[in-house]
DNA sequence: TTGTAGGCGTTATCAC
DNA sequence: GTGATAACGCCTACAA
């Protein structure tokens, strides 16, 4: 059964398809009242469903935005998407969500596909180091907002997060609780954001005249929560075998911090009584574990909303002004960090 | 700058647009080798990007599937989507993800939108009780797979999960550990799936001649992890104030179970030594808390993959056979359930 | 092997 | 106020 078109309606109503179009698209073009009612009635009777493809082809826009993130399974990114979708919906846009799985090839494939589908706006947490494709597409009219991953020295509007400052704040918080042997566990330092947190840690340690103690995972990027957790456990084991183990451990993300806590408990080391633990991200689950995780909040949901707002602005504006936003970290104090235990204190 | 079309290429190559189309769409229509190479070369030089809208309008298909779920922020659903997207990608489909936020109006709005965008396949965890819209659309060629929420007595292919059996298995597991006073905490019983788990619990208790002990939240449906957690805490408080509090608590989902555990700890009641806790869902975070959560695994990722496979089959097949799948629950034994403590036994 | 021409469903320009 | 008609970019009979 072929779908009903405006021509079908026109035939039945004995009017031209032009009139039908004017009525059904709520054009401000003048149409007599009775004609309008007639068309609307018939459209309803026939269960008319407009074919947006025709409209979009004509108008060269798709009311769709694309979002490319490493993986939706990471609760940080699902919150981001959630925020994006909320703003998109309010503006009658739908969103195509793509998981790049940390794979540059896949990322590029997705970019191509959505551009072919005439998507004119893209929010991306890019994993690829080669931005030439993106920049070329931008020349042809694609609007892009980069989130979460800083794209260095390019003409792309971005929402950054002050990772360096986050690392700094976290470390200083530990220090202000009297900790001097503070370990840092991190996934592979292959992304600018991770390097920034790390640098923040390093700078805080240096300015307090403390010796850094770092464990870095060398496994390639992964894309599920459990492996982050496992990495946290593994790195903690390594760290504990040091000659002078830390009284506080700072993890590069919350999931890894969960692993740290779990490993400590398993070894009979109490958190936070014996060792304090600090996370990074501020995902909701941090308040569901015991002890609740002290962490640095990265505003995921808000970041999504803001990214989408910026993108829609960008797509509308003729002049397309370039602007960046730097979101600030916020310390969330909960139960996993306390003062350094007396017995081990210097 | 107008985008490059096949006509532009045709003009420059001194061939017809038909030939260009045949080359660039990898048609098996015969084209001479040198013509082919020429066209490909020019297409490349001009950075030609096909406009899928034209093709789709012509062929009346969009290579897109829609997914409607309550909220992507729930890790169960993000895993489902993750599975869906994986299969979709392998088949060159992209997915439009929509959060219905437990709002039937929004759900309907999304259904309309994607159908207008000529999406021919939909995977939905429907919240609406009125399925007439869906059924009407199916008559016009929309393929639908219902997941997670049983749609009673309708002609829609679905992937069900045996919630009743899950509730049964969970309760029996508690019983086989010697527990006789087993409490059940649940969100509002306004969805078939929840009622099924509840019924499983009830049946297991009855067949063991035990008295049910139930706390139901009366708050309306919510859509974030933290409120489930809070509900778990609140209901636990209520349950503990009973004259004869339980030695085991079974929660209708993992997030709520986290709340149960948290509240117990906060009241100085040890888990699992004093009270055992059983969850339901099997999200990854269950293994990251302390003690690790014993739970019923609902295969989220696999459900997504299967749903997408079924959908693609359905969309291809001319005859569109109807078939349902019933996924089976699986007990995951971890640390939050142990035998009933001696002192409170009998 | 290549070209011509019509149509997919819509909107917009121009006549009437 | 209404109706032809020509686009939008692509594919595909059919003709050459």
XYZ file of C-alpha atoms (C1' of nucleotides) in Angstrom:
724
model
C 0.000 0.000 0.000
C 1.543 3.228 -1.112
C 1.680 6.013 1.405
C -0.661 8.959 1.050
C 0.893 12.064 -0.525
C -0.301 15.603 -0.884
C -1.258 14.746 -4.457
C -3.695 12.099 -3.279
C -5.269 14.610 -0.986
C -5.331 17.199 -3.738
C -7.116 14.836 -6.094
C -9.776 13.908 -3.585
C -10.311 17.475 -2.439
C -10.385 18.763 -5.991
C -7.678 21.288 -5.325
C -4.109 21.594 -6.433
C -1.282 20.007 -4.507
C 0.103 23.482 -4.005
C -2.882 24.386 -1.891
C -2.623 21.206 0.069
C 1.008 21.882 0.750
C 0.218 25.382 1.913
C -2.381 24.126 4.326
C -0.508 21.173 5.693
C 2.800 22.923 6.144
C 1.150 25.734 8.072
C 2.452 28.208 5.580
C 1.402 31.815 6.131
C 0.390 31.940 2.516
C -3.285 32.924 2.337
C -5.762 30.076 1.907
C -9.498 30.419 2.278
C -10.893 29.088 5.475
C -13.182 26.486 3.977
C -10.493 25.204 1.664
C -8.214 24.855 4.629
C -10.750 22.937 6.655
C -11.566 20.663 3.771
C -7.960 19.760 3.197
C -7.312 19.187 6.851
C -10.348 16.964 7.136
C -9.342 14.807 4.196
C -5.758 14.595 5.357
C -6.965 13.323 8.662
C -9.337 10.828 7.092
C -6.554 9.387 4.988
C -4.118 9.273 7.908
C -1.749 11.410 5.960
C 1.844 11.275 7.133
C 4.134 13.857 5.573
C 7.307 12.545 3.995
C 10.027 14.674 5.460
C 12.521 13.377 2.935
C 10.830 15.381 0.198
C 10.785 18.492 2.296
C 14.354 18.036 3.399
C 15.591 17.439 -0.097
C 13.901 20.606 -1.186
C 15.056 22.701 1.724
C 18.440 21.113 2.085
C 18.263 20.583 5.803
C 17.466 17.567 7.879
C 16.541 18.716 11.378
C 18.934 16.132 12.656
C 22.170 16.431 14.532
C 24.835 13.815 14.877
C 26.659 12.917 18.047
C 29.828 10.888 18.086
C 31.217 9.697 21.390
C 33.538 6.884 22.366
C 30.830 4.761 23.945
C 27.393 5.259 25.353
C 28.036 2.556 27.912
C 30.175 4.988 29.843
C 27.723 6.783 32.136
C 29.546 10.042 31.649
C 28.732 9.996 27.960
C 25.199 8.775 28.379
C 24.573 11.805 30.550
C 26.087 14.021 27.897
C 23.824 12.520 25.250
C 20.879 12.857 27.552
C 21.517 16.570 27.830
C 22.038 16.945 24.099
C 18.830 15.171 23.294
C 16.815 17.297 25.658
C 17.795 20.522 23.929
C 17.507 18.938 20.505
C 13.971 17.806 21.198
C 12.948 21.239 22.395
C 14.063 22.539 19.025
C 12.463 19.774 16.978
C 15.726 18.123 16.171
C 16.403 14.431 16.496
C 19.791 13.004 17.251
C 21.748 10.248 15.639
C 24.012 8.697 18.228
C 27.217 6.959 17.188
C 29.778 5.051 19.237
C 33.249 5.415 17.824
C 34.619 2.798 20.227
C 37.866 4.731 20.323
C 38.450 3.735 16.731
C 39.468 6.549 14.362
C 38.409 4.536 11.319
C 34.947 4.033 12.697
C 34.775 7.656 13.689
C 35.520 8.750 10.153
C 33.014 6.308 8.742
C 30.309 7.750 10.957
C 31.182 11.296 10.052
C 30.873 10.432 6.383
C 27.557 8.698 6.848
C 25.859 11.459 8.750
C 27.113 14.095 6.346
C 25.691 12.058 3.490
C 22.428 12.001 5.358
C 22.545 15.774 5.190
C 23.119 16.243 8.873
C 24.383 19.779 9.232
C 25.410 19.747 12.862
C 27.777 17.503 14.763
C 28.822 17.219 18.374
C 31.902 15.119 18.703
C 34.260 13.799 21.284
C 36.897 13.011 18.752
C 39.433 10.282 19.119
C 41.157 10.833 15.841
C 44.275 12.947 15.708
C 43.758 13.852 12.071
C 41.179 16.601 11.825
C 41.499 17.360 8.124
C 38.276 15.575 7.216
C 36.341 17.554 9.786
C 37.859 20.814 8.712
C 37.103 20.139 5.078
C 33.518 19.332 5.888
C 33.211 22.490 7.905
C 34.121 24.441 4.819
C 31.150 22.906 3.062
C 28.767 23.996 5.784
C 28.951 21.449 8.579
C 28.750 22.970 12.052
C 30.867 21.240 14.657
C 31.154 21.448 18.406
C 33.960 19.501 20.008
C 33.451 18.338 23.548
C 35.454 16.624 26.187
C 38.564 16.258 24.061
C 40.478 19.367 23.346
C 41.282 19.794 19.704
C 44.492 21.673 19.703
C 44.928 24.783 17.652
C 42.043 24.335 15.258
C 39.166 26.560 14.298
C 36.509 24.437 15.925
C 34.226 25.722 18.649
C 34.623 23.642 21.717
C 33.451 22.991 25.183
C 36.439 22.248 27.245
C 36.714 21.112 30.770
C 39.552 22.341 32.900
C 41.137 18.975 33.455
C 44.374 20.425 34.649
C 42.677 22.432 37.326
C 40.597 19.376 38.248
C 43.741 17.358 38.808
C 45.164 20.215 40.802
C 42.120 20.611 43.033
C 41.869 16.914 43.719
C 45.486 16.602 44.693
C 45.441 19.701 46.837
C 42.363 18.436 48.623
C 44.234 15.294 49.512
C 47.193 17.359 50.651
C 45.041 19.607 52.776
C 43.879 16.475 54.549
C 47.440 15.867 55.569
C 48.377 13.314 52.929
C 51.920 13.469 51.670
C 52.296 10.141 49.937
C 49.645 10.474 47.269
C 49.498 7.970 44.450
C 47.981 8.583 41.028
C 46.574 5.744 38.944
C 45.629 6.416 35.357
C 44.685 4.775 32.122
C 47.094 5.145 29.274
C 48.086 8.777 28.844
C 47.192 8.831 25.187
C 44.602 11.569 25.313
C 45.058 15.256 25.988
C 42.418 15.236 28.707
C 44.173 12.515 30.622
C 47.503 14.172 30.265
C 46.014 17.360 31.668
C 44.701 15.714 34.803
C 48.023 14.035 35.230
C 49.829 17.311 34.813
C 47.564 18.883 37.415
C 48.514 16.160 39.834
C 52.174 16.595 39.039
C 52.052 20.346 39.487
C 50.254 20.067 42.807
C 52.792 17.581 44.070
C 55.682 19.689 42.937
C 54.395 22.862 44.502
C 54.044 20.997 47.795
C 57.495 19.520 47.434
C 56.167 15.988 47.324
C 57.361 13.021 45.379
C 54.916 11.835 42.697
C 53.950 8.188 42.731
C 52.301 7.123 39.487
C 50.981 3.940 37.962
C 49.886 4.099 34.342
C 48.027 1.355 32.562
C 49.673 0.389 29.320
C 46.740 -1.494 27.930
C 45.089 0.027 24.922
C 41.944 2.023 25.231
C 38.943 -0.007 26.175
C 35.316 0.777 26.178
C 33.562 -0.781 29.059
C 33.130 0.016 32.674
C 34.375 -3.287 33.991
C 37.769 -3.063 32.391
C 38.313 0.380 33.890
C 37.421 -1.175 37.215
C 39.843 -4.024 36.685
C 42.570 -1.631 35.692
C 41.983 0.214 38.940
C 42.451 -2.994 40.872
C 45.566 -3.973 39.012
C 47.261 -0.614 39.353
C 46.428 -0.550 43.040
C 48.147 -3.869 43.528
C 51.242 -2.489 41.895
C 51.109 0.647 43.955
C 50.765 -1.232 47.230
C 53.853 -3.244 46.500
C 55.927 -0.079 46.510
C 58.429 0.257 49.327
C 56.526 3.120 50.799
C 52.861 2.785 49.816
C 50.645 5.863 49.694
C 48.082 6.969 52.261
C 45.860 8.314 49.512
C 45.155 7.247 45.949
C 43.768 9.492 43.244
C 42.235 7.810 40.188
C 41.767 9.360 36.760
C 38.110 8.388 36.663
C 35.412 7.174 39.005
C 35.165 3.679 37.639
C 38.823 3.180 38.212
C 38.419 4.595 41.698
C 35.829 1.906 42.376
C 38.457 -0.617 41.404
C 40.939 0.995 43.740
C 38.515 0.857 46.642
C 37.582 -2.707 45.896
C 41.179 -3.864 45.764
C 42.002 -2.091 49.004
C 39.104 -3.744 50.807
C 40.053 -7.067 49.413
C 43.528 -6.680 50.855
C 42.031 -5.802 54.215
C 42.902 -2.149 53.932
C 40.066 0.047 55.122
C 38.781 3.002 53.123
C 38.981 5.729 54.218
C 40.423 4.840 57.629
C 43.676 3.431 56.281
C 43.795 4.871 52.801
C 41.804 7.695 51.254
C 40.547 7.471 47.678
C 39.696 10.255 45.282
C 37.867 9.836 41.984
C 37.326 11.992 38.926
C 34.094 12.463 36.903
C 31.308 12.615 39.439
C 29.046 9.955 37.973
C 25.951 9.151 39.997
C 27.191 5.786 41.139
C 29.799 7.450 43.244
C 27.189 8.119 45.900
C 25.931 4.565 45.845
C 29.036 2.808 46.996
C 30.428 2.490 50.456
C 32.115 4.714 51.362
C 30.652 7.289 49.038
C 33.263 8.536 46.648
C 34.889 11.916 47.007
C 35.467 13.136 43.482
C 35.769 15.951 40.987
C 32.525 16.727 39.238
C 32.618 17.122 35.523
C 29.236 18.530 34.523
C 28.184 15.897 32.010
C 24.513 16.607 31.579
C 25.049 20.346 31.532
C 27.864 19.912 29.062
C 25.497 18.094 26.734
C 22.862 20.774 27.000
C 25.341 23.534 26.435
C 26.957 21.775 23.497
C 23.611 21.376 21.801
C 22.634 24.983 22.396
C 25.905 26.182 20.974
C 25.527 23.914 18.000
C 22.033 25.135 17.169
C 23.229 28.722 17.431
C 26.119 27.941 15.174
C 23.864 26.322 12.597
C 21.554 29.301 12.518
C 23.996 32.149 12.577
C 25.126 33.358 9.209
C 28.401 34.691 10.493
C 29.150 31.714 12.691
C 31.189 33.302 15.439
C 33.805 31.082 16.975
C 33.791 30.712 20.715
C 35.034 28.317 23.324
C 33.689 27.490 26.733
C 35.796 26.292 29.613
C 33.809 24.405 32.221
C 35.175 24.428 35.706
C 35.709 21.419 37.967
C 33.997 21.178 41.296
C 35.098 19.209 44.312
C 32.450 16.902 45.726
C 33.368 15.942 49.246
C 31.948 12.661 50.357
C 33.188 9.843 52.491
C 36.217 8.335 50.817
C 38.734 10.953 51.855
C 39.691 11.690 55.461
C 42.717 12.952 57.299
C 45.847 10.874 57.226
C 45.905 8.123 59.886
C 48.028 8.965 62.953
C 49.999 5.760 62.938
C 51.416 6.226 59.481
C 51.864 9.930 59.745
C 55.394 11.108 59.202
C 29.018 27.151 -1.782
C 26.617 24.644 -3.265
C 27.428 21.020 -2.759
C 28.707 18.976 -5.671
C 26.109 16.788 -7.376
C 26.328 14.073 -9.955
C 25.312 16.623 -12.538
C 28.331 18.762 -11.804
C 30.524 15.740 -12.258
C 28.691 14.794 -15.429
C 29.219 18.211 -16.922
C 32.903 18.268 -16.206
C 33.438 14.706 -17.374
C 31.374 15.263 -20.492
C 29.133 12.332 -19.755
C 25.531 12.007 -18.707
C 24.498 12.065 -15.081
C 23.147 8.565 -15.572
C 26.630 7.275 -16.177
C 27.940 9.114 -13.184
C 25.209 7.655 -11.048
C 25.991 4.177 -12.277
C 29.640 4.537 -11.466
C 29.291 6.201 -8.111
C 26.577 3.945 -6.791
C 28.577 0.862 -7.674
C 25.778 -0.356 -9.849
C 26.404 -3.580 -11.749
C 25.218 -1.843 -14.868
C 28.008 -2.043 -17.450
C 30.205 1.028 -17.768
C 33.424 1.126 -19.734
C 36.529 1.017 -17.668
C 37.980 4.333 -18.736
C 34.670 6.107 -18.259
C 34.484 4.675 -14.784
C 37.969 5.792 -13.899
C 37.389 9.232 -15.274
C 34.241 9.727 -13.268
C 35.820 8.418 -10.099
C 38.782 10.679 -10.536
C 36.684 13.767 -11.018
C 34.400 12.843 -8.139
C 37.417 12.607 -5.934
C 38.870 15.858 -7.150
C 35.646 17.668 -6.411
C 35.268 16.014 -3.000
C 31.921 14.702 -4.035
C 29.623 13.717 -1.184
C 26.478 11.882 -2.237
C 23.204 13.263 -0.974
C 21.455 10.285 0.493
C 18.200 12.195 0.706
C 17.792 11.980 -3.050
C 18.487 8.288 -3.099
C 16.259 7.627 -0.132
C 13.400 9.620 -1.545
C 13.642 7.649 -4.722
C 13.966 4.277 -3.080
C 11.656 5.015 -0.208
C 13.928 3.751 2.486
C 16.191 5.514 4.896
C 18.694 2.993 6.244
C 17.844 4.257 9.678
C 16.168 2.594 12.595
C 14.562 4.287 15.547
C 14.953 3.271 19.157
C 12.673 4.525 21.884
C 13.538 3.759 25.473
C 12.606 5.382 28.769
C 16.030 6.873 29.353
C 19.531 6.321 28.211
C 20.826 7.321 31.615
C 19.755 3.977 32.961
C 22.728 1.697 32.322
C 20.456 -1.168 31.452
C 19.122 0.756 28.501
C 22.439 2.157 27.424
C 23.680 -1.400 27.121
C 20.633 -2.293 25.081
C 21.277 0.613 22.733
C 24.910 -0.312 22.539
C 23.954 -3.769 21.319
C 21.440 -2.388 18.863
C 23.911 0.031 17.393
C 26.524 -2.629 16.902
C 24.282 -4.742 14.712
C 22.872 -1.702 12.960
C 26.337 -0.515 12.023
C 27.303 -3.902 10.657
C 24.336 -3.596 8.325
C 24.966 0.016 7.355
C 22.090 1.350 9.377
C 22.279 4.287 11.718
C 20.148 4.644 14.792
C 18.078 7.503 16.064
C 17.880 7.263 19.827
C 14.939 8.755 21.695
C 14.259 9.034 25.419
C 10.577 8.843 26.189
C 11.162 9.774 29.837
C 8.236 7.550 30.764
C 5.956 10.036 29.086
C 3.382 8.561 26.668
C 2.896 11.912 24.956
C 6.560 12.233 24.241
C 6.696 8.649 23.104
C 3.972 9.269 20.562
C 5.631 12.445 19.390
C 8.843 10.563 18.738
C 7.078 7.780 16.899
C 5.452 10.318 14.618
C 8.704 12.106 13.942
C 10.703 9.073 13.003
C 7.957 7.745 10.778
C 7.850 11.083 8.995
C 11.574 10.744 8.533
C 10.821 7.524 6.699
C 12.307 5.298 9.311
C 10.919 1.862 8.570
C 12.077 0.016 11.655
C 11.514 0.690 15.333
C 12.688 -0.944 18.518
C 10.664 0.246 21.429
C 10.336 -0.204 25.145
C 6.900 1.270 25.207
C 5.451 3.082 28.150
C 2.124 3.896 26.583
C -0.840 1.645 27.190
C -2.520 2.654 23.980
C -0.976 0.782 21.089
C -3.378 1.850 18.355
C -0.957 4.326 16.825
C 1.735 1.694 16.578
C -0.611 -0.860 15.124
C -1.863 1.568 12.538
C 1.645 2.440 11.504
C 2.522 -1.204 11.211
C -0.234 -1.570 8.663
C 1.484 1.053 6.566
C 4.760 -0.823 6.615
C 6.543 0.022 9.837
C 8.375 -2.904 11.393
C 8.339 -2.973 15.171
C 10.123 -4.976 17.813
C 9.005 -4.490 21.384
C 11.554 -5.090 24.075
C 11.621 -5.161 27.815
C 7.952 -4.341 28.261
C 5.495 -7.002 27.317
C 2.771 -5.722 25.061
C -0.170 -7.841 25.954
C -2.126 -9.623 23.281
C -0.977 -7.637 20.292
C 0.471 -8.668 16.981
C 3.886 -7.189 17.645
C 7.048 -9.248 17.629
C 8.744 -8.976 20.939
C 11.707 -9.895 22.978
C 10.493 -10.718 26.403
C 12.366 -11.458 29.508
C 11.014 -14.001 31.956
C 10.545 -11.611 34.828
C 8.314 -13.950 36.736
C 10.872 -16.695 36.671
C 13.542 -14.178 37.621
C 11.593 -13.197 40.703
C 11.104 -16.840 41.487
C 14.763 -17.767 41.128
C 15.923 -14.846 43.224
C 13.535 -15.618 46.049
C 14.294 -19.325 45.996
C 17.997 -18.582 46.124
C 17.434 -16.598 49.279
C 15.317 -19.387 50.699
C 17.918 -22.017 49.887
C 20.326 -19.964 51.950
C 18.076 -20.495 54.911
C 16.242 -17.183 54.844
C 12.620 -17.270 55.875
C 11.868 -13.633 56.484
C 12.516 -12.217 53.034
C 11.454 -8.679 52.229
C 10.721 -7.326 48.764
C 11.172 -3.656 47.913
C 9.865 -2.376 44.630
C 9.099 0.748 42.676
C 5.498 1.395 41.864
C 3.884 -1.687 40.381
C 2.594 0.149 37.358
C 4.363 -1.853 34.697
C 3.786 -5.449 33.646
C 7.451 -6.302 34.063
C 7.481 -5.151 37.637
C 4.300 -6.948 38.457
C 5.803 -10.138 37.061
C 8.875 -9.996 39.258
C 6.641 -9.279 42.197
C 4.417 -12.208 41.347
C 7.474 -14.442 41.112
C 8.468 -13.388 44.600
C 4.935 -13.977 45.867
C 4.709 -17.412 44.316
C 8.068 -18.469 45.707
C 7.066 -17.327 49.162
C 3.747 -19.054 48.979
C 5.167 -22.366 47.824
C 7.562 -22.266 50.766
C 4.772 -21.341 53.135
C 6.341 -18.045 54.014
C 4.745 -14.735 54.768
C 5.466 -12.040 52.154
C 6.840 -8.745 53.387
C 6.566 -6.020 50.796
C 7.298 -2.323 50.531
C 6.176 -0.561 47.380
C 7.139 2.952 46.439
C 4.159 5.083 45.586
C 6.089 7.825 43.899
C 5.566 8.211 40.213
C 7.987 6.844 37.735
C 11.287 8.602 37.683
C 14.143 8.470 35.328
C 17.391 8.746 37.092
C 19.607 6.410 38.944
C 19.821 8.450 42.103
C 16.118 8.479 42.763
C 15.980 4.705 42.467
C 18.789 4.610 44.978
C 16.947 6.945 47.322
C 13.788 4.901 47.006
C 15.781 1.851 48.021
C 16.978 3.641 51.125
C 13.543 4.876 52.054
C 11.825 1.540 51.619
C 14.536 -0.145 53.647
C 13.917 2.228 56.501
C 10.263 1.311 56.452
C 11.028 -2.349 56.300
C 13.400 -2.235 59.226
C 10.790 -0.634 61.386
C 8.591 -3.721 61.049
C 8.062 -5.751 64.198
C 9.972 -8.630 62.771
C 12.472 -7.286 60.238
C 13.745 -9.542 57.452
C 17.090 -11.322 57.251
C 17.179 -10.813 53.500
C 15.964 -8.079 51.191
C 15.252 -8.514 47.506
C 15.079 -5.347 45.393
C 13.338 -4.994 42.043
C 16.433 -3.521 40.422
C 20.123 -3.159 41.105
C 20.108 0.547 41.703
C 17.513 0.138 44.368
C 19.544 -2.693 45.848
C 22.458 -0.275 46.141
C 20.166 1.953 48.169
C 19.163 -0.954 50.365
C 22.773 -1.843 51.063
C 23.681 1.743 51.727
C 20.860 2.244 54.202
C 21.688 -0.960 56.019
C 25.313 0.049 56.434
C 24.292 3.449 57.591
C 22.184 1.881 60.311
C 25.113 -0.248 61.366
C 23.677 -3.423 59.910
C 26.310 -5.433 58.099
C 25.802 -6.842 54.633
C 25.813 -9.750 54.179
C 26.648 -10.844 57.731
C 23.459 -9.488 59.275
C 21.211 -9.083 56.284
C 21.557 -10.470 52.760
C 20.660 -8.361 49.745
C 19.593 -9.498 46.288
C 19.327 -7.277 43.239
C 17.779 -7.580 39.808
C 19.226 -6.523 36.420
C 22.882 -7.415 36.543
C 24.332 -4.065 35.562
C 28.106 -3.840 35.618
C 28.244 -1.676 38.692
C 27.004 -4.546 40.775
C 30.505 -5.949 40.832
C 32.060 -2.663 41.794
C 30.428 -2.191 45.151
C 31.248 -3.791 48.425
C 30.013 -6.424 48.911
C 29.532 -7.302 45.285
C 25.882 -7.649 44.493
C 24.227 -10.999 44.019
C 21.629 -10.454 41.349
C 19.561 -11.751 38.464
C 21.140 -11.068 35.103
C 18.952 -9.648 32.433
C 20.984 -9.861 29.215
C 20.873 -6.208 28.173
C 23.551 -6.053 25.516
C 22.501 -9.349 23.988
C 18.906 -8.218 24.055
C 19.851 -5.174 22.024
C 21.755 -7.214 19.480
C 18.978 -9.720 19.141
C 16.328 -7.033 18.844
C 18.202 -5.375 16.032
C 18.770 -8.632 14.186
C 15.117 -9.492 14.439
C 14.153 -6.049 13.255
C 16.365 -6.183 10.203
C 14.980 -9.590 9.329
C 11.494 -8.290 9.725
C 12.197 -5.325 7.499
C 13.583 -7.498 4.750
C 11.172 -10.394 4.749
C 8.227 -10.019 2.470
C 5.971 -12.197 4.531
C 7.058 -10.805 7.871
C 6.637 -13.806 10.129
C 5.675 -13.026 13.687
C 7.784 -14.487 16.415
C 8.559 -13.871 20.035
C 11.664 -14.570 22.019
C 11.706 -15.231 25.716
C 15.050 -14.546 27.330
C 15.841 -16.445 30.459
C 17.107 -15.013 33.741
C 20.378 -16.123 35.202
C 21.442 -16.044 38.796
C 24.746 -14.311 39.424
C 26.092 -15.296 42.793
C 28.379 -12.752 44.317
C 28.973 -11.557 47.830
C 25.790 -9.927 49.075
C 23.903 -13.093 49.922
C 25.019 -15.613 52.542
C 23.375 -18.078 54.879
C 21.092 -16.721 57.545
C 22.952 -15.684 60.699
C 22.761 -18.232 63.522
C 21.597 -15.811 66.141
C 18.469 -14.812 64.301
C 17.743 -18.223 62.855
C 14.477 -19.988 63.680
C 28.027 1.077 -23.649
C 25.893 5.590 -23.136
C 22.153 9.073 -22.994
C 17.302 10.853 -22.261
C 13.691 11.686 -19.440
C 10.521 10.978 -15.785
C 9.584 10.502 -11.118
C 10.261 10.026 -5.797
C 7.219 14.129 -2.235
C 7.776 18.465 -1.107
C 7.974 23.661 -1.494
C 8.221 28.025 -4.008
C 7.791 31.058 -7.990
C 4.999 32.707 -11.002
C 0.848 33.321 -13.441
C -4.075 33.707 -13.278
C -6.985 32.786 -3.344
C -5.708 29.182 -6.311
C -3.206 26.395 -9.732
C 0.487 24.990 -12.901
C 5.212 24.052 -12.928
C 9.900 23.840 -11.855
C 13.098 22.662 -8.855
C 15.869 19.661 -4.845
C 19.594 15.037 -6.053
C 19.229 10.671 -7.212
C 17.961 6.339 -9.750
C 16.269 3.658 -13.647
C 13.343 2.250 -17.514
C 13.789 2.906 -22.039
C 15.807 4.514 -26.193
C 19.788 5.025 -29.018
